[in-house]
């Protein structure tokens, strides 16, 4: 369903989720990949490490200065030392626990590392991201990450704590691999808090490829008729848009050639490919958008082919509303799959089943595909209403 | 390449004559492009506002911007749904999707700043969360009492247990067989000790880490949380037995209560919070395990934020008040006051979020 109605989504990607806003807009979200999150975490740890180092050195320096300036008074010097020790301990606690909290509660919902890798946290139920969620997911970070790490570090120093350090490693791996065992890539903290990590894309508004089209007088001859625009659908249009944006010479030439072969034109001369493609893109888009406004969308060239054929075939196979009423979306989808695979045996089995169901005579083998295509197109139109 | 370049130049100077004229008509011929041209300024404005909010440059936002944000958000969201039905310009659609997503995060983001959240938290949300997990608090309390008893009984039956229960951390001079004077010295007469503030800070970050652990371990169905509670209170029981043997039980309890009423309360709440998550995951009821865990996690994390706060108070009491108040009745007074304070705050102070003050 999503593949048919929204060809913009990459097919087969299991990271796509759809969030329905209170306005009823379906917002597509992409979950952050595990690699990105790991990278973000490494960046954050590096930043925390640098902060700790800088604070320690800074306090040592200032503390040393302060103590040496009041050396004559041992009590005061002791107090000053104490003060700096307290500062240091408090800073360490804050770095370990408050760094993530502070940044994830901010308007971007992301730590510095997450910002750099272009991801952020969001509430899993589509609601408001609350402070409680951020606190919960970061409290869990302590047992997932810091506790076993500290333990392993101290155990490896001891030497004879083989079993304990093994247990700590197993513990660490259990939580580190947690995101690999659920489809939403949640770590334990996400699970408890009701959050997930999504990509936060930031895109500039690029110029449209159609508006850029400024055909020079010589290229102005590129005018395409309906039959020349008919073979392609939205998927091909978007591929064409991408090719135009990337603007690589060889790609332009080969795409222009492929289109010309398909519509029976001679390929445009060297250096005119771009102008040709821009003209084709603009007119194909206009053609498809008019179709959209009248409620017929063509996802790709397969569907475009069907539409063209059904227009040409005319009244060869016409099905009544009663004949179309026997099937629903599930049958439509599997019929589409059968037509795409285009295996003779399967098609005749399906054609036979449909003919029996609606009480028609089975057409001969040569016309079975046409029969199925006509049934598919008309069923689809009916279901869309 | 050369053609494109000339085209660009021509487009740049806008004086291409007939060709540009045609292009303008060509552009206008695409309804979806006209749609975009008409609304582009709104989109750009929203992008600017959202960008400023994201980078916390709120000073650069005018009042009008703030007022317009929800309106602009709805406008752009409706642009997106129209564009999805009428436009096949993939770049524009991707831009709108990303922009609506960013704006959505700002409009429905955590509106309250950390400070406002903190005030609301102190003003009722924390105590409400504690009351919501009352059953877990009772269970954790029972476990702690049982742990203390077990610790006492174990050591009473065989003093060797003392070393197993009380780690090397506290078993300095406080070991079975120590004289009354030695034990008494650990309770009184440390008011001249220096380094109290460092000690307090150390205690706090140590205890906070233990409490966070007790909470986070709730993840494993709450069992490790309970074990941690038993282990800690077992140690307490063993030490109670030790001081009882030398007739110092009351003095020891006073010494402990000055900060212990706060600290043990905090550990009790942390364990209860962990247990709450564990119970929700083990018995999710009609909800899915994920939903149940998330709901319990949010409630428990509110309690936990408060636990960290209580531990700050406990560490200050332990680092300063215990050394400064050097006699048993005074210590009982401080510890008892803190206990009453927390009990009243959590269970008698019921302010509704609407502002109606309860009993």
XYZ file of C-alpha atoms in Angstrom:
744
model
C 0.000 0.000 0.000
C 2.659 2.496 0.986
C 4.732 1.467 -1.996
C 1.853 2.194 -4.338
C 0.588 5.445 -2.857
C 3.878 6.941 -1.840
C 6.635 6.092 -4.265
C 8.973 8.532 -2.551
C 9.707 6.043 0.217
C 12.590 3.745 -0.440
C 11.123 0.290 -0.782
C 12.406 -2.389 1.542
C 13.805 -0.063 4.160
C 12.652 -1.291 7.573
C 13.608 1.955 9.300
C 10.627 3.914 8.012
C 7.907 4.801 10.481
C 4.905 7.044 10.088
C 3.836 9.409 12.806
C 0.382 10.966 12.743
C 0.425 14.528 14.023
C -2.578 15.971 15.889
C -3.454 17.782 12.643
C -3.803 14.412 10.967
C -0.711 14.819 8.799
C 1.248 11.634 8.271
C 4.860 12.511 8.983
C 7.388 9.981 7.821
C 10.202 9.326 10.294
C 13.366 7.369 9.735
C 14.844 5.568 12.719
C 18.505 6.252 13.245
C 20.703 3.332 12.267
C 22.651 1.505 14.956
C 25.939 2.623 13.412
C 24.934 6.291 13.566
C 23.935 5.965 17.199
C 27.171 4.245 18.078
C 29.074 7.028 16.338
C 27.087 9.659 18.228
C 27.832 7.917 21.523
C 31.553 7.782 20.769
C 31.528 11.489 19.956
C 29.707 12.237 23.224
C 32.139 10.153 25.244
C 35.036 11.950 23.619
C 33.484 15.315 24.439
C 32.852 14.253 28.048
C 36.437 12.997 28.276
C 37.753 16.315 27.016
C 35.511 18.217 29.441
C 36.730 16.107 32.355
C 40.347 16.596 31.327
C 39.929 20.347 30.902
C 38.101 20.728 34.237
C 40.692 18.663 36.081
C 43.601 20.583 34.620
C 41.851 23.906 35.148
C 41.021 23.147 38.788
C 44.515 21.823 39.430
C 45.989 25.000 38.032
C 43.667 27.426 39.820
C 43.762 25.353 43.016
C 47.569 25.241 42.964
C 47.753 28.993 42.498
C 45.268 29.642 45.281
C 46.968 27.318 47.748
C 50.464 28.616 47.063
C 49.287 32.214 47.528
C 47.961 31.482 51.059
C 50.586 28.978 52.133
C 51.371 30.944 55.301
C 47.941 30.016 56.671
C 47.583 26.197 56.760
C 43.900 26.250 57.808
C 42.904 28.565 54.983
C 44.956 26.567 52.488
C 43.248 23.378 53.657
C 39.843 24.994 53.254
C 40.739 26.125 49.745
C 41.901 22.620 48.828
C 38.676 21.181 50.181
C 36.688 23.653 48.172
C 38.393 22.645 44.951
C 38.012 18.951 45.744
C 34.275 19.484 46.231
C 34.095 21.370 42.940
C 35.890 18.539 41.175
C 33.691 15.796 42.607
C 30.548 17.753 41.775
C 31.777 18.397 38.237
C 32.521 14.707 37.691
C 29.046 13.754 38.877
C 27.501 16.349 36.587
C 29.509 15.265 33.561
C 28.551 11.663 34.082
C 24.858 12.272 34.682
C 23.818 15.737 33.603
C 25.540 16.095 30.232
C 23.029 13.908 28.419
C 20.109 15.342 30.393
C 20.946 18.941 29.674
C 21.298 18.539 25.926
C 18.432 16.122 25.384
C 16.061 18.416 27.268
C 17.015 21.254 24.944
C 15.014 22.289 21.872
C 16.918 19.933 19.591
C 16.448 16.858 21.752
C 19.975 15.741 20.991
C 23.381 15.673 22.597
C 26.289 17.260 20.761
C 27.264 13.899 19.285
C 23.710 13.274 18.120
C 23.554 16.723 16.548
C 26.746 16.096 14.646
C 25.373 12.831 13.291
C 21.981 14.376 12.515
C 19.772 12.389 14.879
C 17.549 13.218 17.844
C 15.260 11.559 20.360
C 11.482 11.578 20.074
C 8.546 10.173 21.978
C 7.532 6.798 20.613
C 3.799 7.450 20.870
C 4.002 10.625 18.796
C 3.218 12.835 21.767
C 5.239 15.470 23.521
C 8.734 14.536 24.598
C 8.630 15.062 28.356
C 11.356 15.693 30.899
C 10.504 12.410 32.657
C 11.263 10.458 29.497
C 14.649 12.093 29.083
C 15.493 11.446 32.745
C 14.432 7.806 32.559
C 16.401 7.008 29.424
C 19.530 8.584 30.845
C 19.321 6.956 34.271
C 19.384 3.604 32.506
C 22.497 4.656 30.635
C 24.305 4.233 33.915
C 23.864 0.482 34.099
C 24.112 0.041 30.360
C 27.371 1.808 29.888
C 29.212 3.373 32.793
C 28.776 0.690 35.418
C 30.157 -2.255 33.422
C 32.900 -0.083 31.925
C 34.069 1.073 35.348
C 33.845 -2.487 36.596
C 35.831 -3.939 33.706
C 38.439 -1.224 34.100
C 38.861 -1.863 37.826
C 38.770 -5.640 37.383
C 41.428 -5.703 34.694
C 43.634 -3.723 37.075
C 43.189 -6.327 39.825
C 44.342 -9.274 37.772
C 42.676 -12.239 39.504
C 39.066 -11.180 38.895
C 38.628 -13.274 35.764
C 35.092 -14.477 36.430
C 33.851 -11.096 37.615
C 35.250 -9.249 34.657
C 33.784 -11.892 32.368
C 30.386 -11.323 33.971
C 30.771 -7.567 33.546
C 31.645 -8.044 29.893
C 28.622 -10.263 29.351
C 26.481 -7.658 31.108
C 27.903 -4.914 28.938
C 27.340 -6.902 25.741
C 23.773 -7.729 26.741
C 22.889 -4.058 26.859
C 25.132 -2.973 24.019
C 23.497 -5.506 21.704
C 19.998 -4.793 22.997
C 19.175 -2.521 19.998
C 19.957 -5.410 17.659
C 17.137 -7.537 19.028
C 14.110 -5.329 18.479
C 12.800 -3.838 15.298
C 12.649 -0.283 16.634
C 16.352 -0.348 17.588
C 15.533 0.576 21.188
C 18.176 0.397 23.834
C 17.047 -0.531 27.339
C 16.728 3.140 28.282
C 14.513 3.871 25.285
C 12.298 0.972 26.205
C 11.793 2.206 29.759
C 11.348 5.833 28.782
C 9.054 5.332 25.789
C 11.408 7.112 23.417
C 13.234 6.292 20.223
C 15.998 7.855 18.206
C 15.142 9.192 14.764
C 16.940 10.972 11.993
C 16.472 14.732 12.112
C 17.017 15.834 8.538
C 17.566 19.481 7.799
C 17.021 20.266 4.148
C 17.389 23.444 2.192
C 14.721 24.244 -0.368
C 16.299 23.343 -3.668
C 15.174 24.979 -6.923
C 12.741 22.882 -8.913
C 14.163 21.216 -11.962
C 11.208 22.333 -14.024
C 11.618 26.026 -13.230
C 15.269 25.838 -14.147
C 14.299 24.594 -17.560
C 15.115 27.521 -19.821
C 15.209 25.996 -23.250
C 17.300 27.854 -25.752
C 15.518 28.559 -29.068
C 17.223 25.598 -30.741
C 16.054 23.158 -28.080
C 12.579 24.558 -28.032
C 11.432 21.930 -30.463
C 11.166 19.383 -27.647
C 7.435 18.967 -27.451
C 6.058 15.626 -26.432
C 2.636 14.230 -27.153
C 0.533 12.233 -24.733
C 1.650 8.894 -26.176
C 5.283 9.903 -25.758
C 4.709 10.817 -22.130
C 2.550 7.784 -21.399
C 5.171 5.071 -20.815
C 6.539 6.435 -17.550
C 5.277 6.879 -14.006
C 6.249 8.734 -10.829
C 9.177 6.515 -9.999
C 10.832 7.239 -13.353
C 10.063 10.945 -12.957
C 11.890 11.021 -9.659
C 14.823 9.113 -11.058
C 14.962 11.679 -13.840
C 14.858 14.507 -11.269
C 17.764 12.943 -9.406
C 19.786 12.538 -12.588
C 19.158 16.174 -13.483
C 20.220 17.338 -10.020
C 23.382 15.283 -9.980
C 24.114 16.579 -13.491
C 26.656 13.935 -14.500
C 27.324 13.882 -18.198
C 27.374 10.127 -18.798
C 24.214 9.573 -16.755
C 22.402 12.322 -18.670
C 23.422 10.823 -21.992
C 22.417 7.258 -21.148
C 19.072 8.291 -19.651
C 18.313 10.479 -22.676
C 19.122 7.552 -24.934
C 16.924 5.154 -22.942
C 13.977 7.539 -23.130
C 14.444 8.111 -26.849
C 14.504 4.380 -27.519
C 11.331 3.945 -25.514
C 9.370 6.721 -27.217
C 10.904 6.170 -30.659
C 12.847 9.400 -31.047
C 16.364 9.814 -32.302
C 18.718 10.672 -29.473
C 19.500 14.402 -29.099
C 22.937 15.461 -30.228
C 25.992 15.742 -28.060
C 25.547 18.549 -25.505
C 21.784 18.769 -25.927
C 20.937 15.901 -23.580
C 20.275 18.118 -20.606
C 17.941 20.430 -22.438
C 16.105 17.403 -23.824
C 15.789 15.805 -20.393
C 14.672 19.030 -18.739
C 11.959 19.451 -21.329
C 10.910 15.829 -20.923
C 10.954 16.119 -17.132
C 8.811 19.256 -17.117
C 6.261 17.886 -19.544
C 6.143 14.447 -17.927
C 5.591 16.089 -14.577
C 2.823 18.264 -15.957
C 1.265 15.185 -17.555
C 1.412 13.109 -14.364
C 0.234 15.948 -12.146
C -2.824 16.483 -14.327
C -3.483 12.790 -13.909
C -3.111 13.166 -10.143
C -5.672 15.914 -10.020
C -8.122 13.633 -11.766
C -7.386 10.880 -9.322
C -5.217 8.559 -11.399
C -1.675 8.066 -10.207
C 0.913 6.042 -11.994
C 3.518 4.765 -9.587
C 5.956 3.475 -12.168
C 6.208 2.272 -15.748
C 4.420 -0.971 -14.915
C 1.279 0.918 -13.952
C 1.785 3.402 -16.766
C 1.842 0.454 -19.179
C -1.393 -0.870 -17.757
C -3.120 2.478 -18.092
C -1.944 2.841 -21.687
C -3.089 -0.686 -22.552
C -6.470 -0.327 -20.964
C -7.004 2.875 -22.907
C -5.996 1.117 -26.135
C -7.914 -2.069 -25.424
C -11.035 -0.014 -24.959
C -14.013 -2.186 -24.239
C -12.353 -5.551 -24.726
C -12.908 -6.486 -21.082
C -15.432 -4.496 -19.120
C -16.402 -5.632 -15.664
C -19.563 -4.644 -13.877
C -19.569 -3.298 -10.339
C -20.949 -6.621 -9.128
C -18.085 -8.491 -10.773
C -15.553 -6.200 -9.157
C -17.206 -6.302 -5.745
C -16.011 -9.818 -4.944
C -12.401 -8.827 -4.235
C -10.594 -6.361 -1.968
C -7.202 -4.757 -1.403
C -5.432 -8.015 -0.510
C -6.441 -9.646 -3.797
C -5.488 -6.481 -5.672
C -2.002 -6.588 -4.170
C -1.448 -10.227 -5.002
C -2.818 -9.682 -8.490
C -0.280 -6.894 -8.950
C 2.471 -9.233 -7.778
C 1.362 -11.906 -10.239
C 1.330 -9.412 -13.103
C 4.748 -8.067 -12.214
C 6.250 -11.547 -12.026
C 4.540 -12.372 -15.339
C 4.753 -16.180 -15.105
C 2.446 -17.902 -17.604
C 1.367 -20.760 -15.346
C 0.522 -18.575 -12.336
C -1.353 -16.110 -14.527
C -3.582 -18.766 -16.056
C -4.334 -20.253 -12.606
C -5.309 -16.827 -11.287
C -7.299 -15.975 -14.429
C -9.189 -19.261 -14.055
C -9.931 -18.566 -10.391
C -11.221 -15.075 -11.110
C -13.314 -16.224 -14.089
C -14.920 -18.959 -11.964
C -15.596 -16.552 -9.111
C -17.319 -13.924 -11.242
C -19.003 -16.498 -13.503
C -17.332 -15.676 -16.787
C -15.844 -17.895 -19.412
C -12.084 -18.280 -19.190
C -10.459 -16.418 -22.100
C -7.917 -18.325 -24.196
C -4.299 -18.413 -23.088
C -3.154 -15.587 -25.361
C -5.662 -13.176 -23.904
C -5.344 -14.145 -20.260
C -2.831 -11.452 -19.461
C -5.009 -8.774 -21.054
C -7.942 -10.150 -19.038
C -5.982 -9.923 -15.783
C -4.632 -6.468 -16.586
C -8.103 -5.166 -17.350
C -9.489 -6.711 -14.178
C -6.595 -5.290 -12.150
C -7.002 -1.757 -13.527
C -10.741 -1.675 -13.038
C -10.607 -3.222 -9.580
C -7.994 -0.678 -8.586
C -10.084 2.242 -9.826
C -13.076 0.884 -7.963
C -11.196 0.373 -4.696
C -9.748 3.872 -4.832
C -13.209 5.376 -4.809
C 27.962 21.766 -20.020
C 28.416 24.880 -22.076
C 24.700 25.079 -22.746
C 23.860 24.824 -19.080
C 26.333 27.541 -18.283
C 24.842 29.931 -20.831
C 21.406 29.098 -19.531
C 22.459 29.864 -16.015
C 24.004 33.156 -17.048
C 20.869 34.043 -18.922
C 18.723 33.104 -15.966
C 20.977 35.083 -13.668
C 20.621 38.309 -15.578
C 17.014 37.682 -16.380
C 17.320 39.258 -19.824
C 17.127 36.238 -22.092
C 14.440 37.750 -24.286
C 12.055 35.339 -25.928
C 13.560 32.254 -24.362
C 13.099 33.501 -20.810
C 9.607 34.625 -21.655
C 8.802 31.127 -22.813
C 10.384 29.685 -19.715
C 8.176 31.817 -17.509
C 5.115 30.518 -19.301
C 6.478 27.004 -19.117
C 6.951 27.443 -15.363
C 3.519 28.851 -14.920
C 2.149 25.902 -16.846
C 3.058 23.644 -13.927
C 0.422 24.313 -11.340
C 2.460 22.677 -8.626
C 5.305 25.127 -9.224
C 2.951 28.065 -8.971
C 1.652 26.556 -5.771
C 5.187 26.458 -4.473
C 6.021 30.016 -5.558
C 2.958 31.379 -3.799
C 3.785 29.718 -0.477
C 7.545 29.737 -0.473
C 7.816 32.846 1.705
C 5.747 31.214 4.456
C 7.930 28.120 4.329
C 11.107 30.182 4.552
C 9.743 32.195 7.456
C 8.859 29.062 9.392
C 12.308 27.671 8.640
C 13.942 30.793 10.082
C 11.821 30.738 13.242
C 12.391 27.032 13.820
C 16.112 27.446 13.190
C 16.321 30.172 15.819
C 14.373 28.137 18.340
C 16.619 25.147 17.756
C 19.760 27.084 18.401
C 18.221 28.762 21.473
C 18.612 32.225 19.989
C 15.247 33.185 21.400
C 16.298 36.808 21.720
C 16.164 37.093 17.964
C 12.529 36.017 17.885
C 9.966 38.785 17.920
C 6.656 38.371 19.730
C 4.995 38.207 16.345
C 7.204 35.258 15.386
C 6.229 33.369 18.514
C 2.547 34.106 17.923
C 2.777 33.060 14.285
C 4.606 29.802 14.896
C 1.537 27.584 15.406
C -0.272 29.235 12.501
C 2.712 28.886 10.190
C 3.158 25.302 11.303
C -0.419 24.475 10.328
C -0.065 26.344 7.049
C 3.061 24.447 6.112
C 1.578 21.156 7.285
C -1.384 21.738 5.006
C 1.005 22.730 2.201
C 2.618 19.345 2.685
C -0.622 17.437 2.451
C -1.684 19.396 -0.646
C 1.738 18.942 -2.233
C 1.514 15.213 -1.624
C -1.670 15.127 -3.664
C -0.699 17.528 -6.427
C 3.048 17.778 -6.808
C 5.605 15.319 -8.052
C 8.588 17.510 -7.246
C 10.482 15.157 -4.958
C 12.867 17.835 -3.664
C 10.017 20.096 -2.546
C 8.226 17.206 -0.875
C 11.356 16.160 0.991
C 11.968 19.733 2.073
C 8.419 20.107 3.351
C 8.527 16.792 5.170
C 11.764 17.743 6.928
C 10.467 21.237 7.736
C 7.147 20.014 9.131
C 9.015 17.462 11.215
C 11.348 20.100 12.643
C 8.482 22.479 13.338
C 6.475 19.669 14.905
C 9.297 19.005 17.323
C 9.319 22.669 18.291
C 5.557 23.068 18.567
C 5.092 19.823 20.453
C 8.533 19.727 22.049
C 9.215 19.934 25.777
C 7.818 23.433 26.225
C 8.716 23.777 29.855
C 12.285 24.705 30.525
C 14.304 22.836 33.095
C 13.533 25.430 35.769
C 9.755 25.492 35.270
C 9.782 21.727 35.231
C 11.709 21.694 38.494
C 9.217 23.999 40.203
C 6.297 21.888 39.082
C 8.211 18.848 40.205
C 8.714 20.174 43.742
C 5.211 21.609 43.826
C 3.377 18.310 43.704
C 4.451 16.098 40.825
C 7.171 14.377 42.812
C 4.992 13.581 45.822
C 2.197 12.485 43.500
C 4.563 10.067 41.756
C 5.692 8.683 45.117
C 2.065 8.118 46.138
C 1.347 6.433 42.832
C 3.917 3.735 43.545
C 2.774 3.245 47.170
C 2.470 -0.502 46.781
C 6.073 -0.800 45.639
C 7.161 1.457 48.492
C 5.458 -0.862 50.964
C 7.048 -3.939 49.394
C 10.467 -2.315 49.398
C 9.974 -1.270 53.036
C 9.070 -4.826 54.003
C 12.131 -6.113 52.169
C 14.362 -3.601 53.954
C 12.985 -4.492 57.376
C 13.410 -8.177 56.568
C 16.963 -7.531 55.351
C 17.848 -5.787 58.613
C 16.393 -8.625 60.671
C 18.187 -11.254 58.633
C 21.467 -9.364 58.981
C 21.043 -9.151 62.753
C 20.036 -12.789 63.169
C 22.809 -14.102 60.956
C 25.503 -12.263 62.851
C 23.919 -13.142 66.181
C 24.104 -16.835 65.292
C 27.662 -16.654 64.005
C 29.808 -13.484 64.254
C 31.841 -14.652 61.239
C 28.913 -13.472 59.102
C 29.826 -9.932 60.038
C 32.764 -9.834 57.637
C 30.705 -11.307 54.832
C 27.890 -8.783 55.300
C 29.885 -5.661 56.080
C 32.475 -5.034 53.428
C 35.960 -3.757 54.176
C 34.631 -0.234 53.675
C 33.112 0.032 57.174
C 34.897 -2.775 58.996
C 37.829 -0.581 60.014
C 37.629 -0.620 63.802
C 34.004 -1.624 63.903
C 34.544 -5.384 64.104
C 33.161 -8.011 66.461
C 35.157 -7.982 69.682
C 35.948 -4.288 69.520
C 35.766 -2.568 72.870
C 33.064 -0.132 73.882
C 35.514 2.776 73.793
C 36.625 2.066 70.246
C 33.069 1.840 69.007
C 32.073 4.937 70.962
C 34.883 6.842 69.316
C 33.406 6.177 65.895
C 30.136 7.772 67.013
C 31.246 10.810 68.988
C 33.955 13.390 69.073
C 34.621 13.919 65.397
C 33.532 17.524 65.269
C 37.109 18.662 64.728
C 37.533 16.413 61.730
C 38.494 18.360 58.637
C 37.520 17.567 55.078
C 33.852 17.235 55.918
C 32.631 18.904 52.771
C 34.766 16.682 50.550
C 33.515 13.692 52.482
C 29.908 14.850 52.009
C 30.319 15.315 48.293
C 31.983 11.948 47.965
C 29.187 10.304 49.925
C 26.615 11.943 47.771
C 28.023 10.887 44.426
C 28.639 7.395 45.786
C 25.148 7.022 47.233
C 23.523 8.578 44.197
C 25.253 6.019 42.015
C 23.979 3.198 44.266
C 20.444 4.577 44.140
C 20.554 4.947 40.368
C 21.732 1.356 40.240
C 18.851 0.166 42.414
C 16.458 1.909 40.065
C 18.062 0.832 36.826
C 18.249 -2.792 37.913
C 14.465 -2.801 38.083
C 14.741 -3.485 34.411
C 15.470 -7.145 35.191
C 11.943 -7.561 36.623
C 12.924 -5.858 39.873
C 14.734 -8.805 41.413
C 18.235 -7.239 41.458
C 16.730 -4.094 43.009
C 15.406 -6.161 45.888
C 18.707 -8.004 46.269
C 20.529 -4.700 46.472
C 18.119 -3.534 49.159
C 18.603 -6.767 51.135
C 22.374 -6.542 50.868
C 22.464 -2.955 52.096
C 20.060 -3.493 54.955
C 21.749 -6.761 55.892
C 24.863 -4.726 56.540
C 22.812 -2.346 58.635
C 21.434 -5.240 60.691
C 24.901 -6.592 61.320
C 26.163 -3.236 62.554
C 23.109 -2.770 64.756
C 23.944 -6.111 66.376
C 27.558 -5.081 66.895
C 26.718 -1.828 68.682
C 23.932 -3.510 70.648
C 26.519 -5.903 72.070
C 28.301 -3.000 73.724
C 25.124 -1.239 74.859
C 25.472 1.507 72.268
C 22.384 0.650 70.225
C 20.497 3.856 70.953
C 23.569 6.008 70.321
C 24.251 4.195 67.073
C 20.674 4.635 65.869
C 20.867 8.325 66.702
C 24.203 8.630 64.887
C 22.676 6.886 61.897
C 19.290 8.605 61.950
C 20.630 12.105 61.500
C 21.197 11.433 57.831
C 19.859 7.874 57.676
C 16.195 8.814 57.810
C 16.757 10.758 54.609
C 19.244 8.392 53.000
C 17.449 5.161 53.796
C 14.207 6.762 52.669
C 15.884 7.696 49.381
C 17.224 4.189 48.892
C 13.794 2.831 49.763
C 12.233 5.011 47.056
C 14.907 4.073 44.521
C 14.344 0.394 45.156
C 10.576 0.912 44.968
C 10.971 2.770 41.664
C 13.023 -0.116 40.266
C 10.497 -2.587 41.562
C 7.694 -0.590 39.960
C 9.259 -0.975 36.519
C 9.991 -4.628 37.177
C 6.406 -5.301 38.204
C 5.006 -3.424 35.213
C 7.137 -5.528 32.878
C 6.354 -8.808 34.594
C 2.621 -8.110 34.814
C 1.791 -5.678 32.010
C -1.930 -6.474 32.167
C -3.829 -5.532 29.025
C -1.089 -3.259 27.719
C 1.878 -4.386 25.679
C 5.092 -4.919 27.617
C 6.641 -1.894 25.895
C 3.757 0.406 26.778
C 3.680 -0.805 30.355
C 7.435 -0.370 30.747
C 7.349 3.125 29.258
C 4.491 4.246 31.465
C 6.076 2.843 34.622
C 9.464 4.193 33.569
C 8.197 7.751 33.358
C 6.556 7.580 36.765
C 9.588 5.925 38.339
C 12.023 8.409 36.817
C 10.132 11.278 38.466
C 10.615 9.527 41.785
C 14.276 8.995 40.946
C 14.957 12.646 40.165
C 13.703 13.311 43.684
C 15.839 10.524 45.112
C 18.964 12.217 43.809
C 17.779 15.407 45.485
C 17.208 13.576 48.789
C 20.686 12.144 48.603
C 22.125 15.634 48.305
C 20.313 16.516 51.518
C 21.461 13.272 53.154
C 25.072 13.888 52.223
C 24.981 17.408 53.645
C 23.465 16.078 56.865
C 26.016 13.281 57.021
C 29.000 15.450 56.224
C 28.146 18.384 58.484
C 25.263 17.902 60.892
C 26.432 14.536 62.182
C 29.803 15.893 63.170
C 28.489 19.152 64.503
C 25.653 17.681 66.592
C 27.634 15.518 68.954
C 24.984 14.209 71.340
C 22.275 11.589 71.020
C 19.100 13.656 71.755
C 20.134 16.341 69.256
C 20.770 13.744 66.589
C 17.394 12.145 67.200
C 15.787 15.554 66.919
C 17.367 16.270 63.532
C 16.775 12.762 62.148
C 13.229 12.640 63.473
C 12.452 16.035 62.049
C 13.711 14.978 58.621
C 11.625 11.791 58.724
C 8.478 13.693 59.641
C 9.273 16.281 56.995
C 9.538 13.697 54.211
C 6.441 11.820 55.341
C 4.375 14.983 55.452
C 5.744 16.159 52.127
C 5.025 12.906 50.328
C 1.766 11.785 51.843
C 0.020 14.783 53.396
C 1.015 17.474 50.911
C -1.466 16.952 48.098
C -1.648 19.893 45.802
C -3.635 19.432 42.655
C -1.904 20.662 39.490
C -4.848 23.048 39.017
C -3.788 24.831 42.172
C -6.518 23.639 44.559
C -4.703 23.035 47.820
C -5.643 19.840 49.596
C -5.272 18.781 53.204
